[in-house]
């Protein structure tokens, strides 16, 4: 890809399905890494998840797939077929990074030997993303974003501070595969750790990214409190120090109780009502102990204001408050518009559409979508030719069903 | 001694609270000399606020489990940046640093005279990372908040929650620590660029944008179909049934996700083929989704009699994605995270060694990640100001007395 991009010296083979591995590949690809995506003959599962234009399922029009796989070239290999595995082996021999997402037992059943791949290419970084770890007691368990999020302890924290009837309100998972995206970010970061290591000391390595660990990393406060004061861990009903609360025309996330100056600002915003002048509320511990007395007043006050009024009042008074946006409301945010966050992408099958842009603005590193997501098998021929397969050999592989395009 | 990829690099860390402290704990563990700059004038909330429950029944600034379990592998100094001499010392530290991190409220670092352009004068190839709720530019740049508040902006809470319930707040301070991990990615990318071109850069990380980039589905649904997706508990657009089901015991639950019709058939077998489940209209995901409430009731009638872990093992043995819905007590009791090295003992000067949460990935070239202790408040003042910056002894004493250091 573009030689002026930060990661354009990296060649990545992404043999991973769904969200976690592909998001890892996307973070690298959008900064210039050359990523070849290996798909099975039926295509990546995210081709079947949508959202689809007009709700009509179509392998080339799934929003999730198109978003995750732009900037990548696509080859279709049947890894159940020895010749398919041979192509993957040759791809890995010439790569800097290989992204995998199967347990060792499944890789070995296919004839993919991670250790042999590393011996054949000593600079290779192999990043393996699995639900519960490449090693350990659950290494062969099946999993997805839902089971990973729940096992990690995050389910117990969601929703936070809302559970009024723990018997009938189960731990919740996010409304999208957030747990997998998070594993993808952790894998991309860890891959860059290994690339940095290689730059300094030479040699690749195996990077083992567990979905449960990537997610449980976010309840680290619980871990740390547990380590120091196990008796302090509460149940799911605990009151949070920030809450989603209703206002005149929607919801805000409001967290004005933590610091003394936030509290004084809130009093000012509310017109310093009599009830709020109670001295016991002047300190953090006082507010924490009395949150059930404070909250109903604040909720009643918020109901008289619009979301925008509360947001701007809070910006002016330096109090943490954000509007709870739906997708369309976020799309209309003047802030995201001013920063040029959304970008338009053109795809030959799905037309043009707006999608999220760079996750981080890095002034010194080019971030761009230079090509749309590949159609199934679009670059099989091209990539195999580059690998040195002759025209006849490629035709034979097609005939055997080891590759598709 | 094990090689560490960031050996020889120095980080001046002006960050605080959650996201940057996690990011710089990665950098320090990976070999960088991280000097965390705190001030007694405005203490890190995590040292003092509700999360500081003390240790062994004793409260103290160096006894916050939350702080110590987050800020490992760093040195710590105290410096009042509002005093001109404090700023000068900070500049001298930055001059010897490769990376600077900060997440003050937008505009504060410039007012302190320590903005990116100023710092580049002493360190032209500097990599600087600024973290903020919605970015350093734009009409709302002055908005105040940390991860969980900013999350509301991204459309993620909107699609998360019980059916007919309000949008859900996330726990675990989500997304603060993910933001920390993303920060490490951006810094390592910037180092890669510096290696290539010799140039540093300023990284402007908006937490809202980082999470929005991980939440494309509702936005694309709106793009394609002009609607806003709503909340539907634990249900999935394609897999059915999917849920978190009650098991035997106090507040005990299991997560089950049926991805294929074959897995549904295996679940029927595992449940002992109850009559309700044999209904042919439930043989397809579409059919199960239409009658999801009924299916959930049937599954719960079975799961609630069983122990969580045994049930997860049984379902896994027939190829069904299932896992216990665990809290920290369950995870600690299970041993998975200890065996994998995520939970790890890390020392501390005042409170000694404690088992806390390490980094979430395993590296074959660094099988034992070498964690250093979290700093006590101002623990390395003399070491950094006298030994590293060469401040003479009497001068150091005076700066302490004048409240510049402290």
PDB file of N, CA, C and O in Angstrom, chain A residues 6 54-55 64 67 135 138 142 144 146 150 156 167 170 173 176 178 181 190 201 206 208 213 218 220 227-228 311 326 328 333 335 339 359 361 364, chain B residues 4 54-55 134 137 140 153 162 172 174 178 193 201 204 209-210 213 217 225 227-228 234 243 246 251 257 259 309 316 325 334 340 355 358 361-362 364:
ATOM      1  N   UNK A   6       2.868   4.795   8.033  1.00  0.00           N
ATOM      2  CA  UNK A   6       3.735   4.348   9.128  1.00  0.00           C
ATOM      3  C   UNK A   6       4.006   2.849   9.099  1.00  0.00           C
ATOM      4  O   UNK A   6       5.141   2.421   9.301  1.00  0.00           O
ATOM      5  N   UNK A  54     -31.521  -2.549   3.216  1.00  0.00           N
ATOM      6  CA  UNK A  54     -32.849  -3.118   2.989  1.00  0.00           C
ATOM      7  C   UNK A  54     -33.083  -4.415   3.746  1.00  0.00           C
ATOM      8  O   UNK A  54     -34.037  -5.138   3.449  1.00  0.00           O
ATOM      9  N   UNK A  55     -32.219  -4.710   4.738  1.00  0.00           N
ATOM     10  CA  UNK A  55     -32.345  -5.927   5.552  1.00  0.00           C
ATOM     11  C   UNK A  55     -32.240  -7.206   4.737  1.00  0.00           C
ATOM     12  O   UNK A  55     -32.622  -8.267   5.207  1.00  0.00           O
ATOM     13  N   UNK A  64     -20.978  -4.986   8.885  1.00  0.00           N
ATOM     14  CA  UNK A  64     -19.892  -5.337   9.800  1.00  0.00           C
ATOM     15  C   UNK A  64     -18.666  -5.828   9.017  1.00  0.00           C
ATOM     16  O   UNK A  64     -17.537  -5.420   9.299  1.00  0.00           O
ATOM     17  N   UNK A  67     -17.003  -2.895   7.068  1.00  0.00           N
ATOM     18  CA  UNK A  67     -16.283  -1.984   7.956  1.00  0.00           C
ATOM     19  C   UNK A  67     -14.952  -2.578   8.401  1.00  0.00           C
ATOM     20  O   UNK A  67     -13.918  -1.905   8.395  1.00  0.00           O
ATOM     21  N   UNK A 135      -3.421 -21.235  26.070  1.00  0.00           N
ATOM     22  CA  UNK A 135      -3.064 -22.244  27.065  1.00  0.00           C
ATOM     23  C   UNK A 135      -4.108 -22.167  28.178  1.00  0.00           C
ATOM     24  O   UNK A 135      -4.942 -21.268  28.174  1.00  0.00           O
ATOM     25  N   UNK A 138      -9.276 -23.795  29.771  1.00  0.00           N
ATOM     26  CA  UNK A 138     -10.418 -23.661  28.858  1.00  0.00           C
ATOM     27  C   UNK A 138      -9.974 -23.424  27.426  1.00  0.00           C
ATOM     28  O   UNK A 138     -10.716 -22.890  26.609  1.00  0.00           O
ATOM     29  N   UNK A 142     -15.464 -23.625  23.275  1.00  0.00           N
ATOM     30  CA  UNK A 142     -16.048 -22.757  22.256  1.00  0.00           C
ATOM     31  C   UNK A 142     -16.523 -21.457  22.919  1.00  0.00           C
ATOM     32  O   UNK A 142     -16.968 -21.477  24.069  1.00  0.00           O
ATOM     33  N   UNK A 144     -17.765 -16.997  22.179  1.00  0.00           N
ATOM     34  CA  UNK A 144     -17.957 -15.821  21.324  1.00  0.00           C
ATOM     35  C   UNK A 144     -18.024 -14.584  22.223  1.00  0.00           C
ATOM     36  O   UNK A 144     -17.783 -14.678  23.436  1.00  0.00           O
ATOM     37  N   UNK A 146     -20.314 -12.982  23.554  1.00  0.00           N
ATOM     38  CA  UNK A 146     -21.251 -13.085  24.680  1.00  0.00           C
ATOM     39  C   UNK A 146     -20.657 -13.901  25.829  1.00  0.00           C
ATOM     40  O   UNK A 146     -20.636 -13.452  26.980  1.00  0.00           O
ATOM     41  N   UNK A 150     -19.255 -12.405  29.542  1.00  0.00           N
ATOM     42  CA  UNK A 150     -19.850 -12.873  30.792  1.00  0.00           C
ATOM     43  C   UNK A 150     -18.814 -13.550  31.692  1.00  0.00           C
ATOM     44  O   UNK A 150     -18.811 -13.361  32.899  1.00  0.00           O
ATOM     45  N   UNK A 156     -21.209  -8.961  35.057  1.00  0.00           N
ATOM     46  CA  UNK A 156     -21.655  -8.639  36.414  1.00  0.00           C
ATOM     47  C   UNK A 156     -21.685  -7.138  36.672  1.00  0.00           C
ATOM     48  O   UNK A 156     -22.238  -6.683  37.658  1.00  0.00           O
ATOM     49  N   UNK A 167     -32.782 -11.086  40.881  1.00  0.00           N
ATOM     50  CA  UNK A 167     -33.293 -12.405  40.528  1.00  0.00           C
ATOM     51  C   UNK A 167     -33.839 -12.427  39.095  1.00  0.00           C
ATOM     52  O   UNK A 167     -33.757 -13.432  38.404  1.00  0.00           O
ATOM     53  N   UNK A 170     -30.799 -10.345  34.651  1.00  0.00           N
ATOM     54  CA  UNK A 170     -29.526 -11.061  34.532  1.00  0.00           C
ATOM     55  C   UNK A 170     -28.374 -10.119  34.198  1.00  0.00           C
ATOM     56  O   UNK A 170     -28.599  -8.997  33.738  1.00  0.00           O
ATOM     57  N   UNK A 173     -24.927  -8.465  28.365  1.00  0.00           N
ATOM     58  CA  UNK A 173     -23.845  -8.278  27.395  1.00  0.00           C
ATOM     59  C   UNK A 173     -24.135  -7.019  26.579  1.00  0.00           C
ATOM     60  O   UNK A 173     -25.286  -6.588  26.489  1.00  0.00           O
ATOM     61  N   UNK A 176     -23.552  -4.809  20.957  1.00  0.00           N
ATOM     62  CA  UNK A 176     -22.769  -5.224  19.779  1.00  0.00           C
ATOM     63  C   UNK A 176     -21.619  -6.072  20.312  1.00  0.00           C
ATOM     64  O   UNK A 176     -21.440  -6.170  21.534  1.00  0.00           O
ATOM     65  N   UNK A 178     -18.892  -5.877  21.440  1.00  0.00           N
ATOM     66  CA  UNK A 178     -17.871  -5.003  22.015  1.00  0.00           C
ATOM     67  C   UNK A 178     -16.709  -5.816  22.592  1.00  0.00           C
ATOM     68  O   UNK A 178     -15.545  -5.435  22.487  1.00  0.00           O
ATOM     69  N   UNK A 181     -14.311  -6.582  19.858  1.00  0.00           N
ATOM     70  CA  UNK A 181     -13.542  -5.398  19.440  1.00  0.00           C
ATOM     71  C   UNK A 181     -12.410  -5.138  20.428  1.00  0.00           C
ATOM     72  O   UNK A 181     -11.269  -4.834  20.059  1.00  0.00           O
ATOM     73  N   UNK A 190      -0.658  -5.651  21.359  1.00  0.00           N
ATOM     74  CA  UNK A 190       0.326  -6.673  21.703  1.00  0.00           C
ATOM     75  C   UNK A 190       1.171  -7.045  20.488  1.00  0.00           C
ATOM     76  O   UNK A 190       2.362  -7.360  20.615  1.00  0.00           O
ATOM     77  N   UNK A 201      15.568  -6.271  19.093  1.00  0.00           N
ATOM     78  CA  UNK A 201      16.369  -7.467  19.383  1.00  0.00           C
ATOM     79  C   UNK A 201      16.363  -8.496  18.255  1.00  0.00           C
ATOM     80  O   UNK A 201      17.110  -9.474  18.316  1.00  0.00           O
ATOM     81  N   UNK A 206       5.423 -15.672  19.677  1.00  0.00           N
ATOM     82  CA  UNK A 206       4.004 -16.009  19.749  1.00  0.00           C
ATOM     83  C   UNK A 206       3.340 -15.077  20.761  1.00  0.00           C
ATOM     84  O   UNK A 206       3.757 -14.992  21.908  1.00  0.00           O
ATOM     85  N   UNK A 208      -0.070 -14.372  22.674  1.00  0.00           N
ATOM     86  CA  UNK A 208      -1.250 -15.137  23.070  1.00  0.00           C
ATOM     87  C   UNK A 208      -2.249 -14.181  23.731  1.00  0.00           C
ATOM     88  O   UNK A 208      -2.026 -13.700  24.833  1.00  0.00           O
ATOM     89  N   UNK A 213      -9.120 -12.401  29.233  1.00  0.00           N
ATOM     90  CA  UNK A 213      -8.172 -11.487  29.878  1.00  0.00           C
ATOM     91  C   UNK A 213      -8.294 -10.066  29.337  1.00  0.00           C
ATOM     92  O   UNK A 213      -8.232  -9.095  30.091  1.00  0.00           O
ATOM     93  N   UNK A 218     -10.707  -4.919  32.330  1.00  0.00           N
ATOM     94  CA  UNK A 218     -11.529  -3.737  32.611  1.00  0.00           C
ATOM     95  C   UNK A 218     -12.230  -3.791  33.934  1.00  0.00           C
ATOM     96  O   UNK A 218     -12.846  -2.805  34.344  1.00  0.00           O
ATOM     97  N   UNK A 220     -10.306  -4.436  36.466  1.00  0.00           N
ATOM     98  CA  UNK A 220      -9.080  -4.520  37.272  1.00  0.00           C
ATOM     99  C   UNK A 220      -9.236  -3.817  38.616  1.00  0.00           C
ATOM    100  O   UNK A 220      -8.577  -4.171  39.582  1.00  0.00           O
ATOM    101  N   UNK A 227      -7.778  -8.000  45.946  1.00  0.00           N
ATOM    102  CA  UNK A 227      -6.474  -8.395  46.451  1.00  0.00           C
ATOM    103  C   UNK A 227      -6.181  -7.734  47.802  1.00  0.00           C
ATOM    104  O   UNK A 227      -5.524  -8.320  48.648  1.00  0.00           O
ATOM    105  N   UNK A 228      -6.679  -6.514  47.966  1.00  0.00           N
ATOM    106  CA  UNK A 228      -6.339  -5.765  49.163  1.00  0.00           C
ATOM    107  C   UNK A 228      -7.420  -5.879  50.247  1.00  0.00           C
ATOM    108  O   UNK A 228      -7.122  -5.893  51.417  1.00  0.00           O
ATOM    109  N   UNK A 311     -26.238  19.353  28.903  1.00  0.00           N
ATOM    110  CA  UNK A 311     -24.868  19.118  28.408  1.00  0.00           C
ATOM    111  C   UNK A 311     -24.085  20.426  28.391  1.00  0.00           C
ATOM    112  O   UNK A 311     -22.968  20.501  28.930  1.00  0.00           O
ATOM    113  N   UNK A 326     -28.201   7.995  20.411  1.00  0.00           N
ATOM    114  CA  UNK A 326     -28.420   6.870  19.497  1.00  0.00           C
ATOM    115  C   UNK A 326     -27.438   7.052  18.348  1.00  0.00           C
ATOM    116  O   UNK A 326     -26.754   8.083  18.248  1.00  0.00           O
ATOM    117  N   UNK A 328     -28.024   7.672  15.203  1.00  0.00           N
ATOM    118  CA  UNK A 328     -28.334   8.813  14.328  1.00  0.00           C
ATOM    119  C   UNK A 328     -27.992  10.130  15.010  1.00  0.00           C
ATOM    120  O   UNK A 328     -27.567  11.083  14.364  1.00  0.00           O
ATOM    121  N   UNK A 333     -23.714  14.749  15.522  1.00  0.00           N
ATOM    122  CA  UNK A 333     -22.959  15.529  16.505  1.00  0.00           C
ATOM    123  C   UNK A 333     -22.060  16.562  15.828  1.00  0.00           C
ATOM    124  O   UNK A 333     -21.212  16.224  14.996  1.00  0.00           O
ATOM    125  N   UNK A 335     -19.658  18.093  17.100  1.00  0.00           N
ATOM    126  CA  UNK A 335     -18.280  17.850  17.539  1.00  0.00           C
ATOM    127  C   UNK A 335     -17.598  16.845  16.607  1.00  0.00           C
ATOM    128  O   UNK A 335     -16.492  17.083  16.108  1.00  0.00           O
ATOM    129  N   UNK A 339     -14.549  17.517  13.749  1.00  0.00           N
ATOM    130  CA  UNK A 339     -13.271  16.783  13.768  1.00  0.00           C
ATOM    131  C   UNK A 339     -13.120  15.851  12.573  1.00  0.00           C
ATOM    132  O   UNK A 339     -12.099  15.165  12.448  1.00  0.00           O
ATOM    133  N   UNK A 359      -9.841   5.719  14.871  1.00  0.00           N
ATOM    134  CA  UNK A 359     -10.097   5.625  16.301  1.00  0.00           C
ATOM    135  C   UNK A 359      -9.268   6.619  17.112  1.00  0.00           C
ATOM    136  O   UNK A 359      -9.630   6.959  18.232  1.00  0.00           O
ATOM    137  N   UNK A 361      -6.632  10.257  16.443  1.00  0.00           N
ATOM    138  CA  UNK A 361      -6.024  11.185  15.487  1.00  0.00           C
ATOM    139  C   UNK A 361      -4.529  11.299  15.784  1.00  0.00           C
ATOM    140  O   UNK A 361      -4.136  11.806  16.830  1.00  0.00           O
ATOM    141  N   UNK A 364       1.153  12.511  12.959  1.00  0.00           N
ATOM    142  CA  UNK A 364       2.308  12.112  12.164  1.00  0.00           C
ATOM    143  C   UNK A 364       2.167  10.778  11.461  1.00  0.00           C
ATOM    144  O   UNK A 364       3.142  10.265  10.927  1.00  0.00           O
TER     145      UNK A 364
ATOM    146  N   UNK B   4      13.707  -6.256  27.118  1.00  0.00           N
ATOM    147  CA  UNK B   4      12.409  -5.581  27.097  1.00  0.00           C
ATOM    148  C   UNK B   4      12.418  -4.586  25.939  1.00  0.00           C
ATOM    149  O   UNK B   4      13.393  -3.861  25.756  1.00  0.00           O
ATOM    150  N   UNK B  54      -7.865   1.573  51.643  1.00  0.00           N
ATOM    151  CA  UNK B  54      -6.812   1.238  52.592  1.00  0.00           C
ATOM    152  C   UNK B  54      -6.402  -0.226  52.491  1.00  0.00           C
ATOM    153  O   UNK B  54      -6.958  -0.989  51.709  1.00  0.00           O
ATOM    154  N   UNK B  55      -5.396  -0.561  53.277  1.00  0.00           N
ATOM    155  CA  UNK B  55      -4.887  -1.931  53.270  1.00  0.00           C
ATOM    156  C   UNK B  55      -4.713  -2.388  54.710  1.00  0.00           C
ATOM    157  O   UNK B  55      -4.186  -1.646  55.538  1.00  0.00           O
ATOM    158  N   UNK B 134     -13.758  14.075  24.242  1.00  0.00           N
ATOM    159  CA  UNK B 134     -14.238  14.177  22.861  1.00  0.00           C
ATOM    160  C   UNK B 134     -13.229  14.842  21.935  1.00  0.00           C
ATOM    161  O   UNK B 134     -13.589  15.307  20.854  1.00  0.00           O
ATOM    162  N   UNK B 137      -9.974  19.367  19.753  1.00  0.00           N
ATOM    163  CA  UNK B 137     -10.528  20.395  18.879  1.00  0.00           C
ATOM    164  C   UNK B 137     -12.043  20.231  18.811  1.00  0.00           C
ATOM    165  O   UNK B 137     -12.583  19.251  19.315  1.00  0.00           O
ATOM    166  N   UNK B 140     -17.057  21.212  21.287  1.00  0.00           N
ATOM    167  CA  UNK B 140     -17.306  20.643  22.618  1.00  0.00           C
ATOM    168  C   UNK B 140     -16.016  20.214  23.314  1.00  0.00           C
ATOM    169  O   UNK B 140     -16.045  19.469  24.300  1.00  0.00           O
ATOM    170  N   UNK B 153     -21.821   8.965  24.708  1.00  0.00           N
ATOM    171  CA  UNK B 153     -21.776   9.695  23.449  1.00  0.00           C
ATOM    172  C   UNK B 153     -21.721   8.780  22.231  1.00  0.00           C
ATOM    173  O   UNK B 153     -22.051   9.182  21.127  1.00  0.00           O
ATOM    174  N   UNK B 162     -31.875  -3.794  29.172  1.00  0.00           N
ATOM    175  CA  UNK B 162     -33.019  -4.701  29.124  1.00  0.00           C
ATOM    176  C   UNK B 162     -34.047  -4.140  28.149  1.00  0.00           C
ATOM    177  O   UNK B 162     -34.157  -2.923  27.989  1.00  0.00           O
ATOM    178  N   UNK B 172     -16.992  -1.514  35.459  1.00  0.00           N
ATOM    179  CA  UNK B 172     -15.575  -1.745  35.233  1.00  0.00           C
ATOM    180  C   UNK B 172     -14.867  -0.496  34.735  1.00  0.00           C
ATOM    181  O   UNK B 172     -13.815  -0.579  34.125  1.00  0.00           O
ATOM    182  N   UNK B 174     -15.496   0.935  32.267  1.00  0.00           N
ATOM    183  CA  UNK B 174     -15.369   0.849  30.821  1.00  0.00           C
ATOM    184  C   UNK B 174     -15.726   2.193  30.200  1.00  0.00           C
ATOM    185  O   UNK B 174     -16.695   2.789  30.598  1.00  0.00           O
ATOM    186  N   UNK B 178      -9.553   0.075  28.277  1.00  0.00           N
ATOM    187  CA  UNK B 178      -9.399  -0.176  26.837  1.00  0.00           C
ATOM    188  C   UNK B 178      -8.728   1.035  26.181  1.00  0.00           C
ATOM    189  O   UNK B 178      -7.855   0.883  25.316  1.00  0.00           O
ATOM    190  N   UNK B 193       7.064   5.083  13.545  1.00  0.00           N
ATOM    191  CA  UNK B 193       7.218   6.211  12.609  1.00  0.00           C
ATOM    192  C   UNK B 193       8.513   6.980  12.912  1.00  0.00           C
ATOM    193  O   UNK B 193       9.247   7.361  12.003  1.00  0.00           O
ATOM    194  N   UNK B 201       5.440  13.087  17.027  1.00  0.00           N
ATOM    195  CA  UNK B 201       4.088  13.541  16.671  1.00  0.00           C
ATOM    196  C   UNK B 201       3.243  13.741  17.906  1.00  0.00           C
ATOM    197  O   UNK B 201       3.589  13.300  18.995  1.00  0.00           O
ATOM    198  N   UNK B 204      -3.824  12.823  19.400  1.00  0.00           N
ATOM    199  CA  UNK B 204      -5.015  13.450  19.988  1.00  0.00           C
ATOM    200  C   UNK B 204      -6.082  12.363  20.084  1.00  0.00           C
ATOM    201  O   UNK B 204      -6.762  12.059  19.113  1.00  0.00           O
ATOM    202  N   UNK B 209     -14.351   8.882  20.164  1.00  0.00           N
ATOM    203  CA  UNK B 209     -14.042   8.378  18.820  1.00  0.00           C
ATOM    204  C   UNK B 209     -13.484   6.958  18.870  1.00  0.00           C
ATOM    205  O   UNK B 209     -13.807   6.123  18.030  1.00  0.00           O
ATOM    206  N   UNK B 210     -12.639   6.684  19.860  1.00  0.00           N
ATOM    207  CA  UNK B 210     -12.072   5.334  19.961  1.00  0.00           C
ATOM    208  C   UNK B 210     -13.179   4.299  20.129  1.00  0.00           C
ATOM    209  O   UNK B 210     -13.168   3.249  19.489  1.00  0.00           O
ATOM    210  N   UNK B 213     -15.454   3.900  16.994  1.00  0.00           N
ATOM    211  CA  UNK B 213     -14.825   3.070  15.960  1.00  0.00           C
ATOM    212  C   UNK B 213     -15.009   1.579  16.265  1.00  0.00           C
ATOM    213  O   UNK B 213     -14.807   0.743  15.396  1.00  0.00           O
ATOM    214  N   UNK B 217     -21.886  -1.049  14.027  1.00  0.00           N
ATOM    215  CA  UNK B 217     -23.104  -1.720  13.553  1.00  0.00           C
ATOM    216  C   UNK B 217     -24.339  -0.830  13.606  1.00  0.00           C
ATOM    217  O   UNK B 217     -25.067  -0.722  12.608  1.00  0.00           O
ATOM    218  N   UNK B 225     -30.553   1.716   6.602  1.00  0.00           N
ATOM    219  CA  UNK B 225     -31.989   1.494   6.768  1.00  0.00           C
ATOM    220  C   UNK B 225     -32.729   2.623   7.480  1.00  0.00           C
ATOM    221  O   UNK B 225     -33.924   2.498   7.751  1.00  0.00           O
ATOM    222  N   UNK B 227     -32.837   3.727  10.514  1.00  0.00           N
ATOM    223  CA  UNK B 227     -33.447   3.523  11.832  1.00  0.00           C
ATOM    224  C   UNK B 227     -32.374   3.410  12.901  1.00  0.00           C
ATOM    225  O   UNK B 227     -31.216   3.128  12.602  1.00  0.00           O
ATOM    226  N   UNK B 228     -32.806   3.626  14.144  1.00  0.00           N
ATOM    227  CA  UNK B 228     -31.908   3.434  15.280  1.00  0.00           C
ATOM    228  C   UNK B 228     -32.233   2.106  15.957  1.00  0.00           C
ATOM    229  O   UNK B 228     -33.361   1.903  16.415  1.00  0.00           O
ATOM    230  N   UNK B 234     -29.995  -9.623  26.217  1.00  0.00           N
ATOM    231  CA  UNK B 234     -28.822 -10.397  25.801  1.00  0.00           C
ATOM    232  C   UNK B 234     -28.998 -11.049  24.432  1.00  0.00           C
ATOM    233  O   UNK B 234     -28.191 -11.881  24.039  1.00  0.00           O
ATOM    234  N   UNK B 243     -28.582 -15.989  25.789  1.00  0.00           N
ATOM    235  CA  UNK B 243     -29.011 -15.359  27.024  1.00  0.00           C
ATOM    236  C   UNK B 243     -28.065 -15.664  28.170  1.00  0.00           C
ATOM    237  O   UNK B 243     -27.053 -16.342  27.998  1.00  0.00           O
ATOM    238  N   UNK B 246     -30.341 -18.396  34.761  1.00  0.00           N
ATOM    239  CA  UNK B 246     -30.201 -18.647  36.193  1.00  0.00           C
ATOM    240  C   UNK B 246     -29.755 -20.082  36.434  1.00  0.00           C
ATOM    241  O   UNK B 246     -30.288 -21.014  35.827  1.00  0.00           O
ATOM    242  N   UNK B 251     -27.429 -15.826  43.198  1.00  0.00           N
ATOM    243  CA  UNK B 251     -27.080 -14.936  42.083  1.00  0.00           C
ATOM    244  C   UNK B 251     -26.113 -15.624  41.110  1.00  0.00           C
ATOM    245  O   UNK B 251     -25.128 -15.044  40.678  1.00  0.00           O
ATOM    246  N   UNK B 257     -25.002 -19.374  24.146  1.00  0.00           N
ATOM    247  CA  UNK B 257     -25.224 -18.767  22.840  1.00  0.00           C
ATOM    248  C   UNK B 257     -25.323 -19.883  21.803  1.00  0.00           C
ATOM    249  O   UNK B 257     -24.369 -20.613  21.581  1.00  0.00           O
ATOM    250  N   UNK B 259     -25.335 -20.891  18.211  1.00  0.00           N
ATOM    251  CA  UNK B 259     -24.946 -20.270  16.940  1.00  0.00           C
ATOM    252  C   UNK B 259     -25.509 -21.012  15.727  1.00  0.00           C
ATOM    253  O   UNK B 259     -25.611 -20.437  14.647  1.00  0.00           O
ATOM    254  N   UNK B 309     -20.704 -24.272  36.858  1.00  0.00           N
ATOM    255  CA  UNK B 309     -19.489 -24.742  36.209  1.00  0.00           C
ATOM    256  C   UNK B 309     -19.679 -26.117  35.578  1.00  0.00           C
ATOM    257  O   UNK B 309     -19.234 -26.367  34.454  1.00  0.00           O
ATOM    258  N   UNK B 316     -20.206 -27.465  26.870  1.00  0.00           N
ATOM    259  CA  UNK B 316     -18.991 -27.399  26.045  1.00  0.00           C
ATOM    260  C   UNK B 316     -18.652 -28.778  25.466  1.00  0.00           C
ATOM    261  O   UNK B 316     -18.201 -28.883  24.339  1.00  0.00           O
ATOM    262  N   UNK B 325     -21.215 -16.948  34.054  1.00  0.00           N
ATOM    263  CA  UNK B 325     -21.169 -15.494  34.197  1.00  0.00           C
ATOM    264  C   UNK B 325     -20.562 -15.223  35.563  1.00  0.00           C
ATOM    265  O   UNK B 325     -21.217 -15.417  36.584  1.00  0.00           O
ATOM    266  N   UNK B 334     -11.327 -19.806  40.580  1.00  0.00           N
ATOM    267  CA  UNK B 334     -11.120 -20.763  39.496  1.00  0.00           C
ATOM    268  C   UNK B 334      -9.648 -21.001  39.181  1.00  0.00           C
ATOM    269  O   UNK B 334      -9.268 -22.093  38.803  1.00  0.00           O
ATOM    270  N   UNK B 340      -2.571 -18.366  34.004  1.00  0.00           N
ATOM    271  CA  UNK B 340      -2.169 -17.685  32.777  1.00  0.00           C
ATOM    272  C   UNK B 340      -1.272 -16.475  33.067  1.00  0.00           C
ATOM    273  O   UNK B 340      -0.793 -15.834  32.139  1.00  0.00           O
ATOM    274  N   UNK B 355      -1.146  -9.566  45.196  1.00  0.00           N
ATOM    275  CA  UNK B 355      -1.535 -10.114  43.895  1.00  0.00           C
ATOM    276  C   UNK B 355      -2.523  -9.161  43.227  1.00  0.00           C
ATOM    277  O   UNK B 355      -3.605  -8.902  43.755  1.00  0.00           O
ATOM    278  N   UNK B 358      -2.178  -7.923  36.188  1.00  0.00           N
ATOM    279  CA  UNK B 358      -1.050  -7.545  35.341  1.00  0.00           C
ATOM    280  C   UNK B 358      -1.527  -7.140  33.956  1.00  0.00           C
ATOM    281  O   UNK B 358      -2.636  -6.645  33.790  1.00  0.00           O
ATOM    282  N   UNK B 361      -1.907  -9.714  27.987  1.00  0.00           N
ATOM    283  CA  UNK B 361      -1.419 -10.579  26.907  1.00  0.00           C
ATOM    284  C   UNK B 361      -0.182 -11.349  27.359  1.00  0.00           C
ATOM    285  O   UNK B 361       0.532 -10.911  28.255  1.00  0.00           O
ATOM    286  N   UNK B 362       0.045 -12.489  26.705  1.00  0.00           N
ATOM    287  CA  UNK B 362       1.239 -13.316  26.997  1.00  0.00           C
ATOM    288  C   UNK B 362       2.169 -13.259  25.795  1.00  0.00           C
ATOM    289  O   UNK B 362       1.729 -13.417  24.650  1.00  0.00           O
ATOM    290  N   UNK B 364       5.730 -14.824  24.091  1.00  0.00           N
ATOM    291  CA  UNK B 364       6.659 -15.951  24.247  1.00  0.00           C
ATOM    292  C   UNK B 364       8.100 -15.485  24.437  1.00  0.00           C
ATOM    293  O   UNK B 364       8.892 -16.170  25.071  1.00  0.00           O
TER     294      UNK B 364
END
